[in-house]
Coordinates of C-alpha atoms in Angstrom, one line a residue:
M1 CA 157.0 158.4 32.8
P2 CA 156.4 160.9 30.0
I3 CA 156.9 158.2 27.3
G4 CA 154.6 155.9 29.3
I5 CA 151.9 158.7 29.4
A6 CA 152.3 159.2 25.7
T7 CA 152.0 155.5 25.0
V8 CA 148.6 155.5 26.9
L9 CA 147.6 158.6 25.1
H10 CA 148.4 156.9 21.8
F11 CA 145.9 154.1 22.6
L12 CA 143.3 156.6 23.7
V13 CA 143.7 159.0 20.7
D14 CA 143.4 156.4 18.1
G15 CA 140.6 154.6 19.9
L16 CA 138.6 157.8 20.3
C17 CA 139.0 158.9 16.7
V18 CA 137.7 155.6 15.1
C19 CA 135.0 155.3 17.8
M20 CA 133.7 158.7 16.8
L21 CA 133.8 157.9 13.1
F22 CA 131.7 154.7 13.7
L23 CA 129.3 156.6 15.7
M24 CA 128.8 159.1 13.1
A25 CA 128.6 156.6 10.2
P26 CA 125.0 155.4 10.7
R27 CA 123.7 158.9 10.9
Q28 CA 124.8 160.0 7.4
Y29 CA 122.7 160.1 4.2
G30 CA 124.4 157.2 2.2
A31 CA 127.5 155.2 1.6
M32 CA 129.1 158.0 -0.4
D33 CA 128.9 160.3 2.6
V34 CA 130.4 157.6 4.9
T35 CA 133.3 156.8 2.4
A36 CA 134.1 160.5 2.0
M37 CA 134.1 161.0 5.8
F38 CA 136.4 158.2 6.4
L39 CA 138.7 159.2 3.6
T40 CA 138.8 162.8 4.7
Y41 CA 139.8 161.7 8.2
N42 CA 142.5 159.3 7.0
V43 CA 144.1 161.7 4.6
L44 CA 144.3 164.5 7.3
A45 CA 145.3 162.2 10.1
F46 CA 148.2 160.6 8.1
M47 CA 149.2 162.7 5.1
T48 CA 149.3 166.0 7.0
Q49 CA 151.8 164.7 9.4
P50 CA 154.9 166.0 7.5
F51 CA 153.5 169.6 7.9
T52 CA 152.4 169.2 11.5
G53 CA 155.7 167.4 12.3
W54 CA 157.6 170.4 10.7
W55 CA 155.6 172.8 12.9
V56 CA 156.1 170.8 16.0
D57 CA 159.9 170.8 15.4
R58 CA 159.9 174.6 15.3
L59 CA 157.8 175.0 18.6
R60 CA 159.6 176.3 21.5
K61 CA 157.1 174.8 24.0
R62 CA 156.3 171.6 22.2
H63 CA 153.7 170.7 24.8
T64 CA 151.4 173.1 23.0
A65 CA 150.9 170.6 20.2
L66 CA 149.4 168.1 22.6
V67 CA 147.1 170.9 24.1
V68 CA 145.9 171.9 20.5
A69 CA 145.4 168.2 19.6
A70 CA 143.3 167.6 22.7
G71 CA 141.4 170.7 21.9
F72 CA 140.6 169.6 18.4
L73 CA 139.5 166.1 19.6
T74 CA 137.3 167.8 22.3
L75 CA 135.6 170.1 19.7
A76 CA 134.9 167.1 17.4
V77 CA 133.2 165.2 20.2
L78 CA 131.2 168.2 21.4
L79 CA 130.1 168.9 17.9
Q80 CA 128.6 165.5 17.4
A81 CA 127.3 165.2 21.0
A82 CA 125.1 168.3 20.2
V83 CA 123.3 166.7 17.5
V84 CA 122.7 163.3 19.3
P85 CA 119.0 164.2 20.0
F86 CA 118.2 164.3 16.3
S87 CA 117.8 161.3 14.0
Y88 CA 120.6 162.3 11.8
S89 CA 123.4 164.8 11.6
S90 CA 124.3 167.0 8.6
P91 CA 127.0 165.9 6.4
L92 CA 128.7 169.2 6.9
L93 CA 128.8 168.6 10.7
A94 CA 130.2 165.1 10.0
F95 CA 132.9 166.5 7.7
A96 CA 133.8 169.2 10.3
S97 CA 134.1 166.6 12.9
A98 CA 136.2 164.3 10.7
I99 CA 138.5 167.3 9.9
L100 CA 138.9 168.0 13.7
L101 CA 139.5 164.4 14.5
G102 CA 142.1 164.1 11.6
M103 CA 144.0 167.2 12.6
G104 CA 143.9 166.3 16.3
N105 CA 145.2 162.8 15.4
S106 CA 148.0 164.3 13.2
L107 CA 149.3 166.7 15.7
F108 CA 149.3 164.1 18.5
H109 CA 151.3 161.6 16.6
V110 CA 154.0 163.8 15.6
W111 CA 154.2 165.3 19.2
G112 CA 154.4 161.7 20.7
G113 CA 157.0 160.8 18.2
K114 CA 159.1 163.8 18.8
L115 CA 158.8 163.3 22.6
T116 CA 159.8 159.7 22.6
A117 CA 162.7 160.2 20.2
T118 CA 164.1 163.1 22.1
L119 CA 163.7 161.7 25.6
S120 CA 165.0 158.3 24.8
A121 CA 167.9 159.5 22.4
N122 CA 166.2 157.7 19.5
D123 CA 166.1 154.4 21.4
M124 CA 164.2 151.8 19.1
R125 CA 162.8 150.1 22.2
A126 CA 161.0 153.3 23.4
L127 CA 159.9 154.1 19.8
G128 CA 158.4 150.6 19.4
I129 CA 156.5 150.8 22.6
F130 CA 155.1 154.2 21.8
V131 CA 153.9 153.3 18.4
S132 CA 152.5 149.8 19.5
T133 CA 149.3 150.8 21.4
G134 CA 147.6 152.6 18.5
V135 CA 146.5 149.5 16.6
L136 CA 144.8 148.1 19.7
G137 CA 143.0 151.4 20.4
L138 CA 141.8 151.3 16.6
T139 CA 140.5 147.8 16.9
L140 CA 138.7 148.4 20.3
G141 CA 137.2 151.5 18.9
V142 CA 135.7 149.7 15.9
L143 CA 134.4 146.7 17.9
Y144 CA 133.0 148.4 21.0
A145 CA 132.1 151.9 19.5
S146 CA 129.8 153.7 22.0
W147 CA 129.2 157.2 23.5
W148 CA 130.3 155.7 26.8
M149 CA 133.6 154.8 25.4
S150 CA 134.2 158.1 23.6
A151 CA 133.4 160.0 26.7
G152 CA 135.7 157.9 28.8
M153 CA 138.5 158.1 26.3
L154 CA 138.1 161.9 25.9
T155 CA 138.1 162.4 29.6
L156 CA 141.3 160.5 30.1
I157 CA 143.0 162.3 27.2
I158 CA 142.1 165.7 28.9
L159 CA 143.3 164.6 32.2
L160 CA 146.5 163.1 30.9
S161 CA 147.3 166.2 28.9
C162 CA 146.7 168.4 31.8
I163 CA 148.8 166.4 34.4
L164 CA 151.6 165.7 32.0
P165 CA 154.6 167.8 33.2
E166 CA 156.8 169.9 31.1
V167 CA 159.0 167.2 29.9
W168 CA 161.4 169.2 27.9
S169 CA 164.0 169.9 30.5
E170 CA 166.0 173.1 30.3
E171 CA 169.2 171.1 29.6
R172 CA 167.7 169.3 26.6
R173 CA 166.1 172.3 25.4
V174 CA 169.4 174.4 25.4
K175 CA 171.2 171.4 23.7
S176 CA 168.6 171.2 21.2
E177 CA 168.6 175.0 20.6
E178 CA 172.3 175.2 20.4
S179 CA 172.3 172.4 17.7
E180 CA 169.7 174.1 15.8
L181 CA 171.4 177.5 16.0
H182 CA 174.7 176.0 15.0
S183 CA 173.3 174.3 12.0
G184 CA 170.1 176.3 11.2
R185 CA 168.2 175.6 8.1
L186 CA 171.3 174.4 6.3
L187 CA 171.3 171.3 8.4
L188 CA 168.1 169.9 7.0
F189 CA 169.1 171.1 3.4
F190 CA 172.5 169.3 3.5
T191 CA 170.9 166.2 5.2
L192 CA 168.3 166.0 2.5
R193 CA 170.9 166.2 -0.3
S194 CA 173.3 163.7 1.1
S195 CA 170.6 161.2 2.2
L196 CA 167.8 161.6 -0.3
F197 CA 168.3 158.0 -1.7
T198 CA 168.4 156.5 1.7
L199 CA 165.3 158.4 2.7
L200 CA 163.6 157.3 -0.5
A201 CA 164.5 153.7 0.2
I202 CA 162.9 154.0 3.8
L203 CA 159.7 155.6 2.5
I204 CA 159.4 152.8 -0.3
F205 CA 159.9 150.1 2.4
V206 CA 157.3 151.7 4.7
F207 CA 154.8 152.0 1.8
L208 CA 155.4 148.3 1.0
R209 CA 155.0 147.3 4.5
S210 CA 151.7 148.9 4.7
F211 CA 150.7 147.2 1.4
V212 CA 151.8 143.7 2.6
G213 CA 150.3 144.1 6.0
E214 CA 147.0 144.6 4.4
V215 CA 147.4 141.9 1.6
A216 CA 148.5 139.3 4.3
Q217 CA 145.1 139.4 5.8
V218 CA 143.0 138.9 2.7
G219 CA 140.8 135.8 2.7
I220 CA 140.5 135.3 6.4
D221 CA 137.2 135.5 8.2
K222 CA 137.6 138.8 10.3
T223 CA 135.4 138.0 13.3
S224 CA 135.9 140.1 16.5
Q225 CA 138.1 137.5 17.9
V226 CA 140.3 137.4 14.9
L227 CA 140.5 141.2 14.7
L228 CA 141.5 141.4 18.4
L229 CA 144.2 138.6 17.8
L230 CA 145.7 140.5 14.8
A231 CA 145.6 143.8 16.7
I232 CA 147.4 142.3 19.7
T233 CA 149.9 140.6 17.3
A234 CA 150.8 143.8 15.7
M235 CA 151.1 145.6 18.9
L236 CA 153.4 143.0 20.1
G237 CA 155.4 143.1 16.9
K238 CA 155.9 146.7 17.1
A239 CA 156.9 146.7 20.7
F240 CA 159.2 143.7 20.3
G241 CA 160.9 144.9 17.1
G242 CA 163.0 147.6 18.9
W243 CA 164.4 145.1 21.2
V244 CA 165.2 142.6 18.4
A245 CA 167.0 145.4 16.4
R246 CA 168.9 146.6 19.5
W247 CA 170.2 143.1 20.2
W248 CA 170.8 141.9 16.6
G249 CA 171.4 145.1 14.7
I250 CA 169.0 146.9 12.4
G251 CA 170.1 145.5 9.0
P252 CA 169.9 141.8 9.9
S253 CA 166.8 142.2 11.8
I254 CA 165.0 143.9 8.9
V255 CA 166.2 141.1 6.5
V256 CA 164.9 138.4 8.8
C257 CA 161.6 140.0 9.4
L258 CA 161.1 140.7 5.8
G259 CA 162.0 137.1 4.9
I260 CA 159.4 135.7 7.5
A261 CA 156.7 138.1 6.2
A262 CA 157.4 137.2 2.6
A263 CA 157.3 133.5 3.4
C264 CA 154.0 133.8 5.4
L265 CA 152.5 135.7 2.3
M266 CA 153.5 132.9 0.0
W267 CA 152.0 130.4 2.5
R268 CA 148.8 132.3 2.8
G269 CA 148.6 132.7 -1.0
E270 CA 147.0 129.3 -1.3
E271 CA 143.3 128.9 -1.7
C272 CA 143.2 127.7 2.0
V273 CA 144.3 130.5 4.1
P274 CA 145.4 129.2 7.5
L275 CA 145.5 131.7 10.3
L276 CA 149.0 130.8 11.7
P277 CA 151.0 132.3 8.7
V278 CA 148.8 135.3 8.7
V279 CA 149.6 135.9 12.4
A280 CA 153.2 135.3 12.0
G281 CA 153.5 137.6 9.0
V282 CA 151.6 140.4 10.7
F283 CA 154.0 140.1 13.7
A284 CA 157.2 140.0 11.5
I285 CA 156.3 142.9 9.3
N286 CA 155.3 145.1 12.4
C287 CA 158.6 144.4 14.0
T288 CA 160.2 146.6 11.5
M289 CA 158.4 149.7 12.4
P290 CA 160.7 151.0 15.2
M291 CA 163.7 150.2 13.0
T292 CA 162.5 152.4 10.1
L293 CA 161.5 155.2 12.4
C294 CA 164.9 155.1 14.0
L295 CA 166.6 155.2 10.7
A296 CA 164.6 158.2 9.6
N297 CA 165.3 160.1 12.8
R298 CA 169.1 159.5 12.1
L299 CA 168.6 161.3 8.6
F300 CA 166.9 164.2 10.3
P301 CA 168.7 165.4 13.4
C302 CA 166.6 167.7 15.5
R303 CA 163.8 167.1 13.0
E304 CA 162.2 164.0 14.6
G305 CA 158.7 165.3 14.1
L306 CA 159.2 165.7 10.3
S307 CA 160.7 162.2 10.0
F308 CA 157.8 160.7 11.9
G309 CA 155.3 162.6 9.8
L310 CA 157.1 161.5 6.4
L311 CA 156.8 157.8 7.3
A312 CA 153.3 158.1 8.5
A313 CA 152.3 159.9 5.2
V314 CA 153.1 156.9 3.0
L315 CA 150.9 154.5 5.0
V316 CA 147.7 155.6 3.5
P317 CA 148.8 155.1 -0.2
G318 CA 150.0 151.5 0.6
Y319 CA 146.7 150.8 2.5
L320 CA 144.4 152.2 -0.3
L321 CA 146.4 150.3 -3.0
A322 CA 145.8 147.0 -1.1
K323 CA 142.2 147.7 -0.7
N324 CA 141.3 148.9 -4.1
V325 CA 143.6 147.0 -6.6
P326 CA 142.8 143.5 -7.6
F327 CA 145.3 141.1 -6.2
T328 CA 145.4 137.6 -7.7
S329 CA 147.1 134.5 -6.5
D330 CA 149.8 135.1 -9.2
H331 CA 150.3 138.5 -7.9
S332 CA 150.7 137.4 -4.4
F333 CA 153.1 134.8 -5.5
M334 CA 155.3 137.2 -7.4
L335 CA 155.4 139.8 -4.7
S336 CA 156.2 137.1 -2.0
A337 CA 158.9 135.5 -4.2
L338 CA 160.5 138.8 -4.8
L339 CA 160.6 139.9 -1.2
L340 CA 161.7 136.5 -0.1
T341 CA 164.6 136.5 -2.7
I342 CA 165.7 140.0 -1.7
A343 CA 165.7 138.9 2.0
V344 CA 167.7 135.7 1.4
E345 CA 170.2 137.2 -0.9
V346 CA 170.9 140.4 1.2
G347 CA 171.0 138.2 4.3
M348 CA 173.6 135.9 2.5
L349 CA 175.7 138.9 1.6
L350 CA 175.5 140.1 5.3
F351 CA 176.4 136.5 6.5
I352 CA 179.6 136.5 4.5
G353 CA 180.7 139.9 5.7
E354 CA 179.6 142.3 3.0
R355 CA 178.6 145.6 4.7
R356 CA 179.0 148.2 1.9
R357 CA 175.7 149.9 1.4
K358 CA 176.1 150.3 -2.4
V359 CA 176.5 146.5 -2.7
L360 CA 173.4 145.6 -0.6
M361 CA 171.4 148.3 -2.4
G362 CA 172.6 147.0 -5.6
A363 CA 171.5 143.4 -4.6
V364 CA 168.0 144.7 -4.0
A365 CA 167.9 146.5 -7.3
V366 CA 169.2 143.5 -9.4
N367 CA 166.7 141.2 -7.8
I368 CA 163.8 143.5 -8.7
L369 CA 165.2 143.5 -12.3
T370 CA 165.7 139.8 -12.6
N371 CA 163.2 138.1 -10.3
V372 CA 160.0 139.9 -11.6
P373 CA 160.6 139.2 -15.2
L374 CA 161.5 135.6 -14.6
N375 CA 158.5 134.7 -12.5
Y376 CA 156.2 136.7 -14.9
F377 CA 157.5 134.6 -17.8
L378 CA 157.1 131.3 -15.9
L379 CA 153.6 132.0 -14.8
T380 CA 152.4 133.5 -18.1
Y381 CA 153.7 130.8 -20.4
D382 CA 153.6 128.0 -17.9
G383 CA 157.2 127.4 -18.0
G384 CA 158.6 123.9 -17.3
T385 CA 161.8 122.7 -15.8
G386 CA 163.8 123.6 -18.8
H387 CA 162.6 127.1 -18.9
L388 CA 163.3 127.4 -15.1
I389 CA 166.8 126.2 -15.5
A390 CA 167.5 128.5 -18.4
G391 CA 166.0 131.5 -16.6
E392 CA 168.0 130.9 -13.5
L393 CA 171.3 130.5 -15.5
L394 CA 170.5 133.8 -17.2
V395 CA 169.8 135.5 -13.9
L396 CA 173.1 134.0 -12.5
V397 CA 175.1 135.6 -15.3
A398 CA 173.3 138.9 -15.1
E399 CA 173.9 139.3 -11.4
A400 CA 177.5 138.4 -11.7
V401 CA 178.1 141.2 -14.2
W402 CA 175.9 143.5 -12.0
Y403 CA 178.0 142.7 -9.0
Y404 CA 181.3 143.3 -10.8
F405 CA 180.4 147.0 -11.4
F406 CA 180.1 147.3 -7.5
V407 CA 183.1 145.2 -6.3
R408 CA 185.4 145.5 -9.4
Q409 CA 186.6 141.8 -9.0
W410 CA 185.2 139.2 -11.3
Q411 CA 186.0 136.2 -8.8
K412 CA 184.1 138.0 -6.0
A413 CA 181.3 139.0 -8.2
I414 CA 180.9 135.4 -9.5
I415 CA 181.0 134.1 -5.9
Y416 CA 178.4 136.5 -4.7
S417 CA 176.0 135.6 -7.6
L418 CA 176.5 131.9 -7.2
L419 CA 176.0 131.9 -3.3
C420 CA 173.1 134.3 -3.4
N421 CA 171.3 132.5 -6.2
A422 CA 171.9 129.1 -5.0
T423 CA 170.7 130.0 -1.4
S424 CA 167.5 131.7 -2.6
F425 CA 166.7 129.0 -5.1
L426 CA 167.1 126.2 -2.5
F427 CA 165.3 128.2 0.2
G428 CA 162.4 128.6 -2.2
V429 CA 162.3 124.9 -3.1
L430 CA 162.2 124.0 0.7
L431 CA 159.5 126.6 1.5
Q432 CA 157.3 125.1 -1.3
Y433 CA 157.7 121.6 0.2
I434 CA 156.8 122.9 3.5
I435 CA 153.7 124.6 2.2
I436 CA 152.5 121.7 0.3
Y437 CA 152.8 119.2 3.1
S438 CA 151.4 121.4 5.7
L439 CA 148.1 122.0 4.0

């Protein structure tokens, strides 16, 4: 029940925040004020979560965070409701409301992430269900913003916050406190030192997921029906991803989801942008959200609020990069080719039984070092079949040498390079034929 209530609250909080922003936007002086207001909200709502998450982790009564979040949201709504009779509201009041909404949103998310991870023992299925409803709330808040909607959502938030029982049982609190007392601050310090590279890889992946999720939707006509379809698709992807990873394993699931998203990004990179690959790509990329959240929680025992906040903080840079950086069809092809190659080659290594983290991460690194220059050369100089064959042979040799430094066996290194490159090349050719004959 507590996780179910938190899931409903997630829908309500995100819906209320964006609803209030869209109600405030027409009452501002100009586009600059509106942009600054939205930017202020998003920066506070997402990029402050590492700090609010750290604070929630230190709270003895963590339900306090929900009460404070509900208080901030209530103040933001009341502040704007007080100026409804006037034709416009002061930019200062709008910024004050945006700040209150952003901080309330930030506090709620890390509170909900902490609650879900703690009560479910970091179960990916529960994490996926909790994070899934926010995108639907955002979309409904954008499409149907009204004072009636905001009043109804705020009322439900207050009621659910008041009736939500004290979910941190004595047994769980004692265990958590014993763990924290045993490890103290050194736990976080040594976790960071030993897992910094893994944490960096997760954050880069989340950043890239945010970027790809926005780029995949470029070029489609975003009517209200399409926006609702994409929101429902993203929600189902987040909720379904935890079940997939629980059944199949996190590593293979991430590889398959990344491969599907990359293939769909390549498909929608054509001048004609069909809706089917966009929907499939949005679903696949969102399936990975509970997986990365679970991995981050494993790196930060007893610091689930901080891990949730760190992942949320890198979403905004990825979103802003996708919205503000020109992204041509060549860029789309290079990105999708790189992601697809990484997914196929890492998937092949997993298929043949390679499980060593250094080898798998090495495969990711060597594909970045070889795939990007090769495709850039072919696209820039209009390389023909001869250039392609020569480039692939150079990549084959380079990857064999690279793998040797990890496996220390020339025979195995050559086999890895041959299998991975042959599979990725043939898969790419097959996908190109499918795209050509499907359009």
